[in-house]
Amino acid sequence: MASGRRIPKQMEAMADSVATVAAPADVPAKPRGTRARMMRQYDLVERVRSYNPNTDEDMLNRAYVYAMMAHGEQTRASGDPYFSHPLEVAAILTNLKLDDATIVAALLHDTIEDTEATRTEIDKLFGHEIGSLVEGLTKLKRLELVSREAKQAENLRKLLLAIADDVRVLLIKLADRLHNMRTLEFVPPAARQRIAEETLDIYAPLAGRMGMQEMREELEDLSFRTLDPEAFAVVMQRLDALAERNRNLIGEIETQLSANLAKNGISAEVTGRRKRPFSIWTKMERKSVGFEQLSDIYGFRVVLNDVEACYRALGVVHTTWPMVPGRFKDYISTPKQNDYRSLHTTVIGPGQQRVELQFRTQDMNQIAEYGIAAHAFYKDGVGSPTELLNRESNAFAWLRHTIEMLSESSNPEEFLEHTKLELFHDQVFCFTPKGKLIALPRAANVIDFAYAVHTDVGNSAVGCKINGKFAPLSSELQNGDEVEVLTSSVQSAPPAAWESLARTGKARAAIRRATRTAMRDQYAGLGRRIVERLFARAKIEYADDKLKGALPRLARASIEEVMASVGRGEMKASDVARAMYPDYKEERTARFGGKKPDKPGPKSASEPAKVGAAVPIGGIHSGLPVKFAPNGGAVPGDRIIGIVTPGEGITIYPIHSPALKDFEEEPERWLDVKWDIDETTPQRFPARLFVQNVNEPGSLAQIAGVIAEHDGNIDNINMSRRSPDFTELTIDLEVYDLKHLSAIIAQLRAKAVVAHVERVNG
Ligand code: MN
């Protein structure tokens, strides 16, 4: 080997002196702890060359040396040099006939996580493709450790598929786990238990899901032996006893079957095997039957030239031996969802032994044995990078297809069988800087992430870094992203617009809650202004303590709540005054007429407010009380109409008020009136505005601010409807005249938070 001399002397010596557990293990595996010679560089290259004559030997050699140097003196629990592990993982993958990139990535798979090696260096030495495979494995390993600590096995299962954007990452991961399981005896018992459980829960079903039945069975049996050694021993003992009793049965059936098929002109390759301990055990458990009652301890695989031959061979078998009813399945015309195709049947064969048979073509057999790996196979003459890429993406498309099929399974039986391993391509998995795993639905962004970490983090989020780089909070997250949320102590409520950006219900609910609280604070501030204004005008004393005493009368729990109620228009400031001073009488003339009460304190109940006296309307020659339209009032500059209500008085409506429609049938009630303003004593008049504002904290304050700055008095604010994006407010205010009102409307329209303003009359 040309590059062999690059290995340092002591490494060479190490390679000679150490062990291997190279051969793909069958169960029961060969005795552990006997160290074989560690696979040498040329052994590995030979294995690859046997199925891929165009292999890049130089690259394989460089990877071998690089990984060996990187792991240096590190050892495994067994005492073996650590390097023996990636080497065995690579060897397992050569059994699957995988391409150079996969084999090289397998050699390097633990280097970034466990040694000084970096992604950049690997990219430089072995190219981007291999670099990204190794990084995928590094991410998986990190996630695995994190999930384990946080007992997030559920998440781990999801992430395995979600994170692997290259199917080869999963293949290497499975080979990695297989080798770890084969050498599990060296690990301390507690860890052994956990690793075996994880394998049984996650990796074995994953292998099965990917159609890799051999891999699945070995993982299951290795786990089974660790988790339940007694049951494992019992099953093995029974299997051995049965084998003793039915000595040569497999050989006999194989011979008979081949002869029968040949007689009918069908050439076939027949191989028999007994079922694996774990599958026998689960069948015994599931069906609550004893070992003897299990019918299908033996299985035979008949590989044929084409589909037609499969059906013909089935016919031959059924006419030779009696078939067991209800056991026939045609997975050729209706393939399983992981692409598995075969004909299945069970017959009562020689010695009254039930045997299970599977008929399939060579191609189907490859899928059945290698599953997804069969799609990633090195194929002779298909070695160019582009073709390789296409092949990989085909394999991946196949996996994705499988995932989709399984998640929308139309076959409940198949679906239930796999519920333990649901596939979660609809999720993304990210980390906090401390390594906590956060699982979110796909298309989630940093806002969702922040709220998933903690509500306070979400509420005070002002920026973020994704993988160390500044990014907008609306950035969609990718699997494996490390997200640092930057917070500000100044911000206690998020912009309401986030509610429509957030993807998760949790974030949306928290944003709504926070903005609602912020809005309440604003309403409370506004309510306080209204209350204080009323008290000042009425020249009565306001004090929090006094209001506190009046809380029961107002049926509110706190001063804050009272003020918010007033701010929202649910309660009148005069109600507050009355609760504090039971003798207080609302003085409407004070509002519209500018007439102030003579002295502070409650007015006498014997002096009803005479509104009419102060309303500056001409054309009324009666002593009737005059008031303004209840919903929206009227201001000087409006053309106005008086409506007479017998026994009550005259109500002034602006001519544009839709309420006038109600009186169209009663012309006798209409009264021509006009303003009679005294220019020297400015007076305020009621008007109502409808405002649609962008729903964010501070917007209400801005609106109230504009009105105040332009000398308008807010009398009442009512929040009539809220959509996620907008709040609709009905504001009753007092202005001097139409010009004044128009100026305020124009100023409001100029505000960015205001979407729409109009004057309304009810
Ligand atoms: Mn490893």
mmCIF file of C-alpha atoms in Angstrom, residues 328-643:
data_model
loop_
_atom_site.group_PDB
_atom_site.id
_atom_site.type_symbol
_atom_site.label_atom_id
_atom_site.label_comp_id
_atom_site.label_asym_id
_atom_site.label_seq_id
_atom_site.Cartn_x
_atom_site.Cartn_y
_atom_site.Cartn_z
ATOM 1 C CA PHE A 328 -51.158 -16.273 2.109
ATOM 2 C CA LYS A 329 -50.152 -12.680 1.420
ATOM 3 C CA ASP A 330 -49.403 -11.080 -1.922
ATOM 4 C CA TYR A 331 -46.969 -8.249 -1.338
ATOM 5 C CA ILE A 332 -45.992 -8.266 -4.993
ATOM 6 C CA SER A 333 -49.244 -6.894 -6.312
ATOM 7 C CA THR A 334 -49.608 -4.802 -3.148
ATOM 8 C CA PRO A 335 -46.142 -3.906 -1.845
ATOM 9 C CA LYS A 336 -45.613 -3.008 1.781
ATOM 10 C CA GLN A 337 -45.125 0.650 2.448
ATOM 11 C CA ASN A 338 -41.388 0.370 2.824
ATOM 12 C CA ASP A 339 -41.296 -1.030 -0.708
ATOM 13 C CA TYR A 340 -41.051 -4.619 0.431
ATOM 14 C CA ARG A 341 -42.354 -7.061 -2.163
ATOM 15 C CA SER A 342 -42.762 -10.833 -1.884
ATOM 16 C CA LEU A 343 -45.343 -13.608 -1.857
ATOM 17 C CA HIS A 344 -45.833 -15.193 1.572
ATOM 18 C CA THR A 345 -47.400 -18.506 2.375
ATOM 19 C CA THR A 346 -47.249 -21.186 5.074
ATOM 20 C CA VAL A 347 -47.573 -24.886 4.302
ATOM 21 C CA ILE A 348 -47.447 -28.098 6.286
ATOM 22 C CA GLY A 349 -44.230 -29.532 5.068
ATOM 23 C CA PRO A 350 -42.255 -32.723 5.680
ATOM 24 C CA GLY A 351 -42.588 -34.144 9.211
ATOM 25 C CA GLN A 352 -45.824 -32.161 9.679
ATOM 26 C CA GLN A 353 -43.650 -29.131 10.385
ATOM 27 C CA ARG A 354 -45.175 -25.846 9.413
ATOM 28 C CA VAL A 355 -42.885 -23.831 7.235
ATOM 29 C CA GLU A 356 -43.174 -20.304 6.019
ATOM 30 C CA LEU A 357 -42.129 -19.482 2.461
ATOM 31 C CA GLN A 358 -41.331 -16.233 0.720
ATOM 32 C CA PHE A 359 -41.102 -15.952 -3.062
ATOM 33 C CA ARG A 360 -39.387 -12.987 -4.622
ATOM 34 C CA THR A 361 -37.159 -11.852 -7.480
ATOM 35 C CA GLN A 362 -33.503 -10.906 -7.144
ATOM 36 C CA ASP A 363 -34.354 -7.194 -7.110
ATOM 37 C CA MET A 364 -37.045 -7.652 -4.501
ATOM 38 C CA ASN A 365 -34.618 -9.690 -2.463
ATOM 39 C CA GLN A 366 -32.079 -6.893 -2.486
ATOM 40 C CA ILE A 367 -34.672 -4.423 -1.225
ATOM 41 C CA ALA A 368 -35.837 -6.939 1.363
ATOM 42 C CA GLU A 369 -32.347 -7.479 2.696
ATOM 43 C CA TYR A 370 -30.776 -4.075 2.425
ATOM 44 C CA GLY A 371 -33.782 -1.819 2.283
ATOM 45 C CA ILE A 372 -32.833 1.745 1.655
ATOM 46 C CA ALA A 373 -29.171 0.830 1.515
ATOM 47 C CA ALA A 374 -29.943 -1.078 -1.678
ATOM 48 C CA HIS A 375 -30.737 2.268 -3.265
ATOM 49 C CA ALA A 376 -27.457 3.727 -2.095
ATOM 50 C CA PHE A 377 -25.434 0.759 -3.320
ATOM 51 C CA TYR A 378 -22.349 1.254 -5.317
ATOM 52 C CA LYS A 379 -23.310 0.085 -8.775
ATOM 53 C CA ASP A 380 -20.704 -0.761 -11.348
ATOM 54 C CA GLY A 381 -20.210 1.966 -13.907
ATOM 55 C CA VAL A 382 -22.263 4.478 -11.977
ATOM 56 C CA GLY A 383 -19.487 6.219 -10.210
ATOM 57 C CA SER A 384 -19.350 9.809 -11.376
ATOM 58 C CA PRO A 385 -20.117 12.378 -8.718
ATOM 59 C CA THR A 386 -23.212 13.623 -10.521
ATOM 60 C CA GLU A 387 -24.626 10.178 -10.992
ATOM 61 C CA LEU A 388 -23.730 9.363 -7.451
ATOM 62 C CA LEU A 389 -25.596 12.409 -6.250
ATOM 63 C CA ASN A 390 -28.630 11.471 -8.301
ATOM 64 C CA ARG A 391 -28.559 8.018 -6.925
ATOM 65 C CA GLU A 392 -28.346 9.335 -3.405
ATOM 66 C CA SER A 393 -31.160 11.727 -3.932
ATOM 67 C CA ASN A 394 -33.235 8.893 -5.377
ATOM 68 C CA ALA A 395 -32.560 6.862 -2.289
ATOM 69 C CA PHE A 396 -33.492 9.778 -0.175
ATOM 70 C CA ALA A 397 -36.606 10.476 -2.159
ATOM 71 C CA TRP A 398 -37.491 6.898 -1.560
ATOM 72 C CA LEU A 399 -37.053 7.342 2.156
ATOM 73 C CA ARG A 400 -39.091 10.509 2.114
ATOM 74 C CA HIS A 401 -41.754 8.749 0.153
ATOM 75 C CA THR A 402 -41.767 5.967 2.700
ATOM 76 C CA ILE A 403 -42.052 8.489 5.480
ATOM 77 C CA GLU A 404 -44.998 10.127 3.811
ATOM 78 C CA MET A 405 -46.671 6.851 3.102
ATOM 79 C CA LEU A 406 -46.280 5.782 6.668
ATOM 80 C CA SER A 407 -47.487 9.007 8.153
ATOM 81 C CA GLU A 408 -50.614 8.946 6.031
ATOM 82 C CA SER A 409 -50.927 5.244 6.228
ATOM 83 C CA SER A 410 -54.028 3.799 4.689
ATOM 84 C CA ASN A 411 -53.196 0.461 6.182
ATOM 85 C CA PRO A 412 -54.052 0.607 9.878
ATOM 86 C CA GLU A 413 -52.346 -2.673 10.669
ATOM 87 C CA GLU A 414 -49.075 -1.502 9.225
ATOM 88 C CA PHE A 415 -49.497 1.836 10.905
ATOM 89 C CA LEU A 416 -50.176 0.380 14.328
ATOM 90 C CA GLU A 417 -47.253 -1.926 13.980
ATOM 91 C CA HIS A 418 -45.045 1.106 13.654
ATOM 92 C CA THR A 419 -46.636 3.577 15.981
ATOM 93 C CA LYS A 420 -43.715 3.298 18.310
ATOM 94 C CA LEU A 421 -41.593 4.879 15.677
ATOM 95 C CA GLU A 422 -43.575 7.644 14.183
ATOM 96 C CA LEU A 423 -41.777 9.703 11.652
ATOM 97 C CA PHE A 424 -41.553 13.328 12.328
ATOM 98 C CA HIS A 425 -40.625 15.101 9.162
ATOM 99 C CA ASP A 426 -42.976 17.845 10.263
ATOM 100 C CA GLN A 427 -40.690 18.997 13.039
ATOM 101 C CA VAL A 428 -37.426 20.818 13.560
ATOM 102 C CA PHE A 429 -35.005 20.318 16.399
ATOM 103 C CA CYS A 430 -32.859 23.113 17.721
ATOM 104 C CA PHE A 431 -30.649 23.869 20.679
ATOM 105 C CA THR A 432 -30.225 26.513 23.266
ATOM 106 C CA PRO A 433 -26.600 27.651 23.729
ATOM 107 C CA LYS A 434 -26.504 25.348 26.767
ATOM 108 C CA GLY A 435 -27.465 22.402 24.596
ATOM 109 C CA LYS A 436 -31.080 21.958 25.594
ATOM 110 C CA LEU A 437 -33.060 20.397 22.794
ATOM 111 C CA ILE A 438 -36.128 22.296 21.673
ATOM 112 C CA ALA A 439 -38.533 20.531 19.345
ATOM 113 C CA LEU A 440 -40.779 22.740 17.249
ATOM 114 C CA PRO A 441 -43.135 22.272 14.336
ATOM 115 C CA ARG A 442 -41.588 22.772 10.929
ATOM 116 C CA ALA A 443 -41.562 26.393 9.734
ATOM 117 C CA ALA A 444 -41.304 27.585 13.331
ATOM 118 C CA ASN A 445 -39.167 30.678 13.821
ATOM 119 C CA VAL A 446 -37.078 32.231 16.570
ATOM 120 C CA ILE A 447 -40.136 33.784 18.213
ATOM 121 C CA ASP A 448 -41.566 30.297 18.721
ATOM 122 C CA PHE A 449 -38.221 29.110 19.957
ATOM 123 C CA ALA A 450 -37.977 31.944 22.498
ATOM 124 C CA TYR A 451 -41.418 31.171 23.928
ATOM 125 C CA ALA A 452 -40.617 27.463 23.976
ATOM 126 C CA VAL A 453 -37.604 28.252 26.164
ATOM 127 C CA HIS A 454 -39.535 30.475 28.561
ATOM 128 C CA THR A 455 -42.371 32.972 28.371
ATOM 129 C CA ASP A 456 -40.150 35.685 29.849
ATOM 130 C CA VAL A 457 -37.541 35.023 27.184
ATOM 131 C CA GLY A 458 -40.213 35.405 24.523
ATOM 132 C CA ASN A 459 -41.670 38.572 26.007
ATOM 133 C CA SER A 460 -38.301 40.270 26.284
ATOM 134 C CA ALA A 461 -36.762 38.983 23.037
ATOM 135 C CA VAL A 462 -35.289 41.727 20.897
ATOM 136 C CA GLY A 463 -32.902 39.854 18.625
ATOM 137 C CA CYS A 464 -31.135 36.560 18.084
ATOM 138 C CA LYS A 465 -28.118 34.709 16.853
ATOM 139 C CA ILE A 466 -28.511 31.540 14.866
ATOM 140 C CA ASN A 467 -25.365 29.433 14.884
ATOM 141 C CA GLY A 468 -23.465 32.466 16.136
ATOM 142 C CA LYS A 469 -24.729 34.869 13.485
ATOM 143 C CA PHE A 470 -27.209 37.687 13.979
ATOM 144 C CA ALA A 471 -30.536 36.923 12.369
ATOM 145 C CA PRO A 472 -34.074 38.320 12.373
ATOM 146 C CA LEU A 473 -36.477 36.920 14.961
ATOM 147 C CA SER A 474 -38.742 35.827 12.146
ATOM 148 C CA SER A 475 -36.055 33.510 10.715
ATOM 149 C CA GLU A 476 -37.359 30.040 10.030
ATOM 150 C CA LEU A 477 -35.382 27.469 11.988
ATOM 151 C CA GLN A 478 -33.508 24.554 10.484
ATOM 152 C CA ASN A 479 -32.735 21.250 12.111
ATOM 153 C CA GLY A 480 -29.737 21.398 14.382
ATOM 154 C CA ASP A 481 -29.656 25.193 14.623
ATOM 155 C CA GLU A 482 -28.208 26.589 17.796
ATOM 156 C CA VAL A 483 -30.275 29.591 18.756
ATOM 157 C CA GLU A 484 -29.312 32.323 21.160
ATOM 158 C CA VAL A 485 -32.150 34.695 21.989
ATOM 159 C CA LEU A 486 -31.092 38.219 22.895
ATOM 160 C CA THR A 487 -33.357 39.836 25.453
ATOM 161 C CA SER A 488 -33.849 43.339 26.773
ATOM 162 C CA SER A 489 -34.867 44.212 30.311
ATOM 163 C CA VAL A 490 -36.642 47.267 28.922
ATOM 164 C CA GLN A 491 -39.102 45.268 26.854
ATOM 165 C CA SER A 492 -41.746 43.517 28.891
ATOM 166 C CA ALA A 493 -44.332 42.987 26.195
ATOM 167 C CA PRO A 494 -43.752 41.834 22.630
ATOM 168 C CA PRO A 495 -45.056 43.697 19.600
ATOM 169 C CA ALA A 496 -48.573 42.444 18.982
ATOM 170 C CA ALA A 497 -47.670 41.822 15.340
ATOM 171 C CA TRP A 498 -45.674 38.811 16.558
ATOM 172 C CA GLU A 499 -48.892 37.016 17.162
ATOM 173 C CA SER A 500 -49.356 36.581 13.447
ATOM 174 C CA LEU A 501 -45.684 35.653 12.936
ATOM 175 C CA ALA A 502 -45.607 32.909 15.551
ATOM 176 C CA ARG A 503 -46.283 29.378 14.369
ATOM 177 C CA THR A 504 -46.883 27.680 17.685
ATOM 178 C CA GLY A 505 -50.009 27.976 19.763
ATOM 179 C CA LYS A 506 -47.894 28.396 22.850
ATOM 180 C CA ALA A 507 -46.139 31.464 21.508
ATOM 181 C CA ARG A 508 -49.326 32.953 20.146
ATOM 182 C CA ALA A 509 -51.176 32.514 23.428
ATOM 183 C CA ALA A 510 -48.279 34.022 25.386
ATOM 184 C CA ILE A 511 -48.054 36.993 23.026
ATOM 185 C CA ARG A 512 -51.782 37.579 23.281
ATOM 186 C CA ARG A 513 -51.580 37.377 27.053
ATOM 187 C CA ALA A 514 -48.654 39.778 27.242
ATOM 188 C CA THR A 515 -50.168 42.313 24.885
ATOM 189 C CA ARG A 516 -53.461 42.080 26.721
ATOM 190 C CA THR A 517 -51.687 42.883 29.962
ATOM 191 C CA ALA A 518 -49.901 45.782 28.308
ATOM 192 C CA MET A 519 -53.197 47.021 26.911
ATOM 193 C CA ARG A 520 -54.792 46.764 30.314
ATOM 194 C CA ASP A 521 -52.023 48.893 31.759
ATOM 195 C CA GLN A 522 -52.680 51.459 29.076
ATOM 196 C CA TYR A 523 -56.403 51.441 29.726
ATOM 197 C CA ALA A 524 -55.744 51.824 33.404
ATOM 198 C CA GLY A 525 -53.566 54.872 32.717
ATOM 199 C CA LEU A 526 -56.237 56.323 30.486
ATOM 200 C CA GLY A 527 -58.970 55.575 33.026
ATOM 201 C CA ARG A 528 -56.981 57.336 35.691
ATOM 202 C CA ARG A 529 -56.714 60.438 33.516
ATOM 203 C CA ILE A 530 -60.472 60.442 32.930
ATOM 204 C CA VAL A 531 -61.232 59.961 36.623
ATOM 205 C CA GLU A 532 -58.795 62.647 37.709
ATOM 206 C CA ARG A 533 -60.191 65.053 35.174
ATOM 207 C CA LEU A 534 -63.728 64.500 36.426
ATOM 208 C CA PHE A 535 -62.666 65.007 40.013
ATOM 209 C CA ALA A 536 -60.753 68.166 39.181
ATOM 210 C CA ARG A 537 -63.696 69.543 37.282
ATOM 211 C CA ALA A 538 -66.087 68.659 40.066
ATOM 212 C CA LYS A 539 -63.571 70.080 42.497
ATOM 213 C CA ILE A 540 -63.707 67.014 44.669
ATOM 214 C CA GLU A 541 -60.768 65.337 46.183
ATOM 215 C CA TYR A 542 -59.427 62.171 44.693
ATOM 216 C CA ALA A 543 -57.302 59.774 46.764
ATOM 217 C CA ASP A 544 -56.329 56.164 46.117
ATOM 218 C CA ASP A 545 -57.071 55.279 49.733
ATOM 219 C CA LYS A 546 -60.588 56.607 49.455
ATOM 220 C CA LEU A 547 -61.138 54.613 46.241
ATOM 221 C CA LYS A 548 -59.761 51.506 47.931
ATOM 222 C CA GLY A 549 -62.537 51.744 50.459
ATOM 223 C CA ALA A 550 -65.078 52.014 47.667
ATOM 224 C CA LEU A 551 -63.878 48.936 45.745
ATOM 225 C CA PRO A 552 -66.645 46.608 47.004
ATOM 226 C CA ARG A 553 -69.275 49.024 45.764
ATOM 227 C CA LEU A 554 -67.661 49.014 42.324
ATOM 228 C CA ALA A 555 -67.316 45.225 42.355
ATOM 229 C CA ARG A 556 -63.660 45.475 41.384
ATOM 230 C CA ALA A 557 -60.700 43.890 43.106
ATOM 231 C CA SER A 558 -58.182 46.683 42.708
ATOM 232 C CA ILE A 559 -57.749 50.329 41.866
ATOM 233 C CA GLU A 560 -55.969 49.207 38.725
ATOM 234 C CA GLU A 561 -59.052 47.279 37.642
ATOM 235 C CA VAL A 562 -61.329 50.224 38.315
ATOM 236 C CA MET A 563 -59.146 52.493 36.215
ATOM 237 C CA ALA A 564 -58.901 49.930 33.399
ATOM 238 C CA SER A 565 -62.688 49.591 33.412
ATOM 239 C CA VAL A 566 -63.062 53.316 33.088
ATOM 240 C CA GLY A 567 -60.410 53.402 30.369
ATOM 241 C CA ARG A 568 -62.242 50.702 28.435
ATOM 242 C CA GLY A 569 -65.540 52.485 28.848
ATOM 243 C CA GLU A 570 -67.107 49.730 30.912
ATOM 244 C CA MET A 571 -67.534 52.047 33.855
ATOM 245 C CA LYS A 572 -68.085 55.778 34.011
ATOM 246 C CA ALA A 573 -65.832 58.085 35.951
ATOM 247 C CA SER A 574 -68.977 59.401 37.614
ATOM 248 C CA ASP A 575 -69.713 55.871 38.901
ATOM 249 C CA VAL A 576 -66.333 56.009 40.570
ATOM 250 C CA ALA A 577 -67.108 59.374 42.073
ATOM 251 C CA ARG A 578 -70.462 58.148 43.321
ATOM 252 C CA ALA A 579 -68.882 55.088 44.883
ATOM 253 C CA MET A 580 -66.442 57.316 46.749
ATOM 254 C CA TYR A 581 -68.951 60.057 47.577
ATOM 255 C CA PRO A 582 -72.437 58.539 47.695
ATOM 256 C CA ASP A 583 -73.965 62.004 47.489
ATOM 257 C CA TYR A 584 -72.142 62.887 44.283
ATOM 258 C CA LYS A 585 -74.425 63.862 41.418
ATOM 259 C CA GLU A 586 -73.182 63.940 37.874
ATOM 260 C CA GLU A 587 -73.277 67.504 36.657
ATOM 261 C CA ARG A 588 -73.864 67.297 32.928
ATOM 262 C CA THR A 589 -73.878 71.048 32.552
ATOM 263 C CA ALA A 590 -70.309 71.004 33.681
ATOM 264 C CA ARG A 591 -69.458 68.883 30.729
ATOM 265 C CA PHE A 592 -71.277 70.579 27.932
ATOM 266 C CA GLY A 593 -71.898 73.998 29.295
ATOM 267 C CA GLY A 594 -68.570 74.708 30.871
ATOM 268 C CA LYS A 595 -70.431 75.525 34.055
ATOM 269 C CA LYS A 596 -68.525 74.368 37.103
ATOM 270 C CA PRO A 597 -70.047 73.308 40.384
ATOM 271 C CA ASP A 598 -69.807 76.089 42.864
ATOM 272 C CA LYS A 599 -68.102 74.149 45.526
ATOM 273 C CA PRO A 600 -66.368 70.814 45.875
ATOM 274 C CA GLY A 601 -68.291 67.925 47.274
ATOM 275 C CA PRO A 602 -71.623 66.358 46.567
ATOM 276 C CA LYS A 603 -74.406 68.382 45.079
ATOM 277 C CA SER A 604 -77.835 68.413 46.559
ATOM 278 C CA ALA A 605 -80.126 65.749 45.118
ATOM 279 C CA SER A 606 -82.928 68.321 44.946
ATOM 280 C CA GLU A 607 -81.194 70.167 42.097
ATOM 281 C CA PRO A 608 -81.632 68.053 38.954
ATOM 282 C CA ALA A 609 -79.257 68.969 36.172
ATOM 283 C CA LYS A 610 -80.841 71.290 33.654
ATOM 284 C CA VAL A 611 -79.050 70.489 30.480
ATOM 285 C CA GLY A 612 -81.119 72.562 28.149
ATOM 286 C CA ALA A 613 -80.176 75.856 29.637
ATOM 287 C CA ALA A 614 -76.573 75.668 28.511
ATOM 288 C CA VAL A 615 -76.965 74.166 25.049
ATOM 289 C CA PRO A 616 -76.306 76.984 22.612
ATOM 290 C CA ILE A 617 -79.015 76.224 20.124
ATOM 291 C CA GLY A 618 -81.160 78.782 18.456
ATOM 292 C CA GLY A 619 -84.715 78.303 17.192
ATOM 293 C CA ILE A 620 -86.045 76.614 20.289
ATOM 294 C CA HIS A 621 -88.747 78.545 21.965
ATOM 295 C CA SER A 622 -89.854 76.175 24.597
ATOM 296 C CA GLY A 623 -88.618 75.394 28.057
ATOM 297 C CA LEU A 624 -87.852 71.818 27.025
ATOM 298 C CA PRO A 625 -84.517 70.329 28.036
ATOM 299 C CA VAL A 626 -82.096 70.016 25.148
ATOM 300 C CA LYS A 627 -79.474 67.308 24.800
ATOM 301 C CA PHE A 628 -77.152 65.979 22.122
ATOM 302 C CA ALA A 629 -77.627 62.760 20.195
ATOM 303 C CA PRO A 630 -76.602 59.913 22.521
ATOM 304 C CA ASN A 631 -74.332 58.131 20.065
ATOM 305 C CA GLY A 632 -71.952 60.630 18.603
ATOM 306 C CA GLY A 633 -73.296 64.023 19.585
ATOM 307 C CA ALA A 634 -72.944 67.055 17.354
ATOM 308 C CA VAL A 635 -70.482 69.909 17.078
ATOM 309 C CA PRO A 636 -70.764 73.501 15.829
ATOM 310 C CA GLY A 637 -70.280 73.457 12.079
ATOM 311 C CA ASP A 638 -72.560 70.442 11.703
ATOM 312 C CA ARG A 639 -75.917 71.085 10.144
ATOM 313 C CA ILE A 640 -78.277 70.041 12.882
ATOM 314 C CA ILE A 641 -81.852 68.891 13.446
ATOM 315 C CA GLY A 642 -83.790 68.784 16.703
ATOM 316 C CA ILE A 643 -86.034 65.833 17.429
#
